[in-house]
Amino acid sequence: ATCHGRGLRDLRSNMELSSLLGGFNTVILGASERRYDGRRKTAVERVAMPLFDSIVEVAARDSWIVHRNPAQAVDDILAGRRPRAEHRWRDTDGGLWVEMVVA
């Protein structure tokens, strides 16, 4: 399946497509919760598991960002962290390269 956006973060803000990432719900944080930082009283959480086992962002014709664990990637984004991913690309000789990146 395909969906269009500039990246994984765009899907989160798209109400029609966010269900592919598990859907989101805003919750009120209690003072005793670990996520409560003394300022923000609400947080956004993922409601269910993402629909897919992996997510591929097409960065360019010969370059892709692969999220092998979509649930962790989404949770990282919701927590304000940058998710770990694989950057894969094909060089001019046709070789395929892979490196770990923070997306």
Coordinates of N, CA and C in Angstrom, one line a residue:
A1 N 0.8 -1.2 0.0 CA 0.0 0.0 0.0 C 0.9 1.2 0.0
T2 N 0.4 2.3 -0.5 CA 1.1 3.6 -0.5 C 0.3 4.7 0.1
C3 N 0.9 5.6 0.6 CA 0.3 6.9 1.1 C 1.3 8.0 0.8
H4 N 0.8 9.1 0.6 CA 1.7 10.2 0.2 C 1.9 11.3 1.3
G5 N 3.1 11.7 1.5 CA 3.5 12.7 2.4 C 5.0 12.9 2.3
R6 N 5.6 13.8 3.0 CA 7.0 14.0 2.9 C 7.7 13.0 3.8
G7 N 7.1 12.4 4.8 CA 7.7 11.5 5.7 C 6.7 10.9 6.7
L8 N 7.3 10.1 7.6 CA 6.5 9.5 8.6 C 5.7 10.5 9.5
R9 N 6.4 11.6 9.8 CA 5.7 12.6 10.7 C 4.5 13.2 10.0
D10 N 4.5 13.3 8.7 CA 3.3 13.8 8.0 C 2.1 12.9 8.1
L11 N 2.3 11.6 8.2 CA 1.2 10.7 8.3 C 0.5 10.9 9.7
R12 N 1.3 11.2 10.7 CA 0.8 11.4 12.0 C -0.2 12.5 12.0
S13 N 0.0 13.6 11.3 CA -0.8 14.7 11.3 C -2.0 14.6 10.3
N14 N -2.0 13.6 9.5 CA -3.1 13.4 8.5 C -4.1 12.5 9.1
M15 N -5.3 13.1 9.4 CA -6.3 12.4 10.1 C -6.8 11.1 9.3
E16 N -6.8 11.2 8.0 CA -7.3 10.1 7.2 C -6.3 8.9 7.2
L17 N -5.0 9.2 7.3 CA -4.0 8.2 7.1 C -3.4 7.8 8.5
S18 N -3.6 8.5 9.5 CA -3.0 8.2 10.8 C -3.4 6.9 11.4
S19 N -4.5 6.4 10.9 CA -4.9 5.0 11.4 C -4.0 3.9 10.9
L20 N -3.2 4.2 9.8 CA -2.2 3.2 9.3 C -1.1 3.1 10.3
L21 N -0.9 4.1 11.2 CA 0.2 4.1 12.2 C -0.3 3.7 13.5
G22 N -1.6 3.3 13.6 CA -2.2 2.8 14.9 C -3.2 3.8 15.5
G23 N -3.4 4.9 14.9 CA -4.3 5.9 15.4 C -3.7 6.6 16.6
F24 N -4.3 7.8 17.0 CA -3.7 8.5 18.1 C -4.8 9.0 19.0
N25 N -4.5 9.2 20.2 CA -5.4 9.7 21.2 C -4.7 10.7 22.2
T26 N -5.3 11.8 22.5 CA -4.7 12.7 23.5 C -5.2 12.3 24.9
V27 N -4.2 12.2 25.8 CA -4.6 11.8 27.2 C -4.1 12.9 28.1
I28 N -4.7 12.9 29.3 CA -4.3 13.9 30.3 C -3.4 13.1 31.3
L29 N -2.2 13.8 31.5 CA -1.2 13.2 32.4 C -1.4 13.6 33.9
G30 N -1.3 12.6 34.7 CA -1.4 12.9 36.2 C 0.0 13.3 36.7
A31 N 0.0 13.9 37.8 CA 1.3 14.4 38.3 C 2.2 13.3 38.7
S32 N 1.7 12.1 38.9 CA 2.6 10.9 39.3 C 3.1 10.2 38.1
E33 N 2.7 10.5 36.9 CA 3.1 9.8 35.7 C 4.5 10.3 35.3
R34 N 5.3 9.3 34.9 CA 6.7 9.5 34.5 C 6.8 10.5 33.4
R35 N 5.9 10.5 32.4 CA 5.9 11.5 31.3 C 5.6 12.9 31.6
Y36 N 5.0 13.1 32.8 CA 4.6 14.5 33.2 C 5.9 15.3 33.6
D37 N 6.1 16.4 32.9 CA 7.3 17.2 33.1 C 7.0 18.4 33.9
G38 N 5.9 18.6 34.4 CA 5.5 19.8 35.2 C 5.0 20.9 34.4
R39 N 5.0 20.8 33.0 CA 4.5 21.8 32.1 C 3.3 21.3 31.3
R40 N 3.6 20.2 30.5 CA 2.6 19.7 29.6 C 1.6 18.7 30.4
K41 N 0.4 19.0 30.3 CA -0.6 18.2 31.0 C -1.2 17.1 30.1
T42 N -0.9 17.2 28.8 CA -1.5 16.2 27.9 C -0.4 15.6 27.1
A43 N -0.7 14.4 26.6 CA 0.3 13.7 25.7 C -0.5 13.0 24.6
V44 N 0.1 12.8 23.5 CA -0.5 12.0 22.4 C 0.1 10.6 22.5
E45 N -0.8 9.6 22.5 CA -0.3 8.2 22.5 C -0.9 7.4 21.3
R46 N -0.2 6.4 20.9 CA -0.7 5.5 19.8 C -1.7 4.6 20.4
V47 N -2.9 4.4 19.7 CA -4.0 3.6 20.2 C -3.8 2.1 19.9
A48 N -3.3 1.8 18.8 CA -3.1 0.4 18.4 C -1.8 0.2 17.6
M49 N -1.5 -1.0 17.3 CA -0.3 -1.3 16.5 C -0.5 -0.8 15.1
P50 N 0.6 -0.3 14.5 CA 0.6 0.1 13.1 C 0.1 -1.1 12.2
L51 N -0.4 -0.7 11.1 CA -1.0 -1.7 10.1 C 0.1 -2.5 9.4
F52 N 1.3 -1.9 9.3 CA 2.4 -2.6 8.5 C 3.5 -3.0 9.4
D53 N 4.3 -4.0 8.9 CA 5.5 -4.5 9.6 C 6.7 -3.6 9.4
S54 N 6.7 -2.9 8.3 CA 7.8 -1.9 8.1 C 7.2 -0.8 7.2
I55 N 7.9 0.4 7.3 CA 7.6 1.6 6.5 C 8.8 2.0 5.7
V56 N 8.5 2.3 4.5 CA 9.6 2.8 3.6 C 9.2 4.2 3.1
E57 N 10.1 5.1 3.4 CA 9.9 6.5 2.9 C 10.8 6.6 1.7
V58 N 10.3 7.1 0.6 CA 11.1 7.3 -0.6 C 11.6 8.7 -0.5
A59 N 12.9 8.8 -0.3 CA 13.6 10.1 -0.1 C 14.0 10.7 -1.5
A60 N 14.4 9.8 -2.4 CA 14.7 10.2 -3.8 C 14.6 8.9 -4.6
R61 N 14.8 9.1 -5.9 CA 14.6 8.0 -6.8 C 15.5 6.7 -6.4
D62 N 16.7 6.9 -5.9 CA 17.5 5.8 -5.5 C 17.9 5.9 -4.0
S63 N 17.0 6.4 -3.2 CA 17.3 6.6 -1.8 C 16.0 6.4 -1.0
W64 N 16.1 5.5 0.1 CA 14.9 5.2 0.9 C 15.3 5.2 2.4
I65 N 14.3 5.6 3.2 CA 14.5 5.4 4.7 C 13.5 4.3 5.1
V66 N 14.1 3.3 5.7 CA 13.3 2.1 6.1 C 13.2 2.1 7.6
H67 N 11.9 2.0 8.1 CA 11.6 1.9 9.5 C 11.2 0.4 9.7
R68 N 12.1 -0.4 10.3 CA 11.8 -1.8 10.4 C 10.9 -2.1 11.6
N69 N 10.7 -1.2 12.5 CA 9.8 -1.3 13.6 C 8.9 -0.1 13.7
P70 N 7.8 -0.1 12.9 CA 7.0 1.1 12.9 C 6.4 1.5 14.2
A71 N 6.1 0.6 15.1 CA 5.5 0.9 16.4 C 6.6 1.7 17.2
Q72 N 7.8 1.3 17.2 CA 8.9 2.0 17.9 C 9.1 3.4 17.3
A73 N 9.1 3.4 16.0 CA 9.3 4.7 15.3 C 8.2 5.7 15.6
V74 N 7.0 5.3 15.6 CA 5.9 6.2 15.9 C 6.0 6.6 17.4
D75 N 6.2 5.7 18.3 CA 6.4 6.0 19.7 C 7.5 7.0 20.0
D76 N 8.6 6.8 19.2 CA 9.7 7.8 19.4 C 9.3 9.2 18.9
I77 N 8.6 9.3 17.8 CA 8.2 10.6 17.3 C 7.2 11.2 18.3
L78 N 6.3 10.4 18.9 CA 5.3 11.0 19.8 C 6.0 11.5 21.1
A79 N 7.1 10.8 21.5 CA 7.9 11.2 22.7 C 8.9 12.3 22.4
G80 N 8.9 12.8 21.2 CA 9.9 13.9 20.8 C 11.3 13.4 20.5
R81 N 11.4 12.1 20.3 CA 12.7 11.6 19.9 C 12.7 11.3 18.4
R82 N 13.9 11.3 17.8 CA 14.1 10.9 16.4 C 14.3 9.4 16.3
P83 N 13.4 8.7 15.5 CA 13.5 7.3 15.4 C 14.8 6.8 14.6
R84 N 15.3 5.6 15.0 CA 16.4 5.0 14.3 C 15.8 4.3 13.1
A85 N 16.5 4.4 12.0 CA 16.0 3.8 10.7 C 17.2 3.4 9.9
E86 N 16.9 2.8 8.8 CA 18.0 2.4 7.8 C 17.9 3.4 6.6
H87 N 19.0 3.9 6.2 CA 19.0 4.7 5.0 C 19.6 3.7 3.9
R88 N 18.8 3.4 2.9 CA 19.3 2.6 1.8 C 19.4 3.4 0.6
W89 N 20.4 3.2 -0.2 CA 20.5 3.9 -1.5 C 21.3 3.0 -2.5
R90 N 21.1 3.3 -3.7 CA 21.7 2.7 -4.8 C 22.7 3.7 -5.4
D91 N 24.0 3.2 -5.6 CA 25.0 4.1 -6.2 C 24.9 4.0 -7.7
T92 N 25.8 4.8 -8.3 CA 25.8 4.9 -9.8 C 26.2 3.6 -10.5
D93 N 26.9 2.8 -9.7 CA 27.3 1.5 -10.3 C 26.2 0.4 -10.1
G94 N 25.1 0.7 -9.4 CA 24.1 -0.2 -9.1 C 24.2 -1.0 -7.8
G95 N 25.2 -0.6 -7.0 CA 25.4 -1.3 -5.7 C 24.4 -0.7 -4.7
L96 N 23.9 -1.6 -3.8 CA 23.0 -1.2 -2.8 C 23.7 -1.0 -1.5
W97 N 23.5 0.1 -0.8 CA 24.2 0.4 0.4 C 23.1 0.6 1.5
V98 N 23.5 0.3 2.8 CA 22.6 0.5 3.9 C 23.4 1.0 5.1
E99 N 22.9 2.0 5.7 CA 23.5 2.6 6.9 C 22.4 2.9 7.9
M100 N 22.7 2.8 9.2 CA 21.8 3.1 10.3 C 21.8 4.6 10.5
V101 N 20.6 5.3 10.6 CA 20.6 6.7 10.8 C 19.5 7.0 11.8
V102 N 19.5 8.2 12.3 CA 18.4 8.7 13.1 C 17.6 9.6 12.2
A103 N 16.4 9.2 12.0 CA 15.5 9.9 11.0 C 14.9 11.1 11.5

